[in-house]
Amino acid sequence: MTSSTSAETGKVVRDVLVEFVEVAIHSILYNRELYPQGAFEKRVKYNVPVQMCLHPDVCEYIGHLSESLLALLSEGRVNKISVVILHPDTQAPIERYVLEIGDLKNQWSESDPYLLHTEQALRGFLLKLNISDALLQPAPKEATWTVHVHTKASTLAAVEEQFILNDFPWAVAQEKEQNIQNAKLVPLRSMNTDMLNMQLYVEEENRHLSG
């Protein structure tokens, strides 16, 4: 494989991953009822019905987030992406959807040239996301959310100026946003293909114990 071909296949892997993350975030916002149902529109991705939020501010935020993820992935490895749901009063985390990402691989260009296996695996993730609310406690009304990206400091430093120029700088997460009290783990899905290794799970506060 030439360097130009390797770079192109690497870009495809990053694009597929970021597109999936974008759809997954919209699905989480819908399934956890963080916005009114009327703010969403049904679409189809990977042959799965998904709900995409139409709120301009949400779309702009997720769009900037996607651009940032592409930049971070281009400069180095992103270990985890977390959608964190915060209590409306305390702003403490009560749920964390965690997508752990292994090394991005290039072998798919020969074994899965049309991405059929990858699409099938991602379909399974979305189907599991669509029913994940049945495994969790109801989210409090007016809960808010944020996104955490776990990566090396050197990776962030390499693209930090670009983020500032785009008026979308990242900041180190506050300690109170990182720890969930009485957390329990809810596994959702994992995949291992020639393109991606990923696993998805939820860390959820046991609110019955925390009073």
mmCIF file of C-alpha atoms in Angstrom, residues 96 179-185 203-206:
data_model
loop_
_atom_site.group_PDB
_atom_site.id
_atom_site.type_symbol
_atom_site.label_atom_id
_atom_site.label_comp_id
_atom_site.label_asym_id
_atom_site.label_seq_id
_atom_site.Cartn_x
_atom_site.Cartn_y
_atom_site.Cartn_z
ATOM 1 C CA ARG A 96 -22.034 8.793 30.869
ATOM 2 C CA ASN A 179 -16.902 11.289 38.667
ATOM 3 C CA ILE A 180 -20.261 9.555 39.028
ATOM 4 C CA GLN A 181 -21.313 8.551 42.520
ATOM 5 C CA ASN A 182 -22.441 4.961 43.114
ATOM 6 C CA ALA A 183 -21.879 4.233 39.441
ATOM 7 C CA LYS A 184 -22.958 1.003 37.820
ATOM 8 C CA LEU A 185 -21.862 -0.194 34.406
ATOM 9 C CA GLU A 203 -21.910 4.498 33.490
ATOM 10 C CA GLU A 204 -25.039 5.348 35.448
ATOM 11 C CA GLU A 205 -25.463 6.805 38.916
ATOM 12 C CA ASN A 206 -27.626 4.616 41.141
#
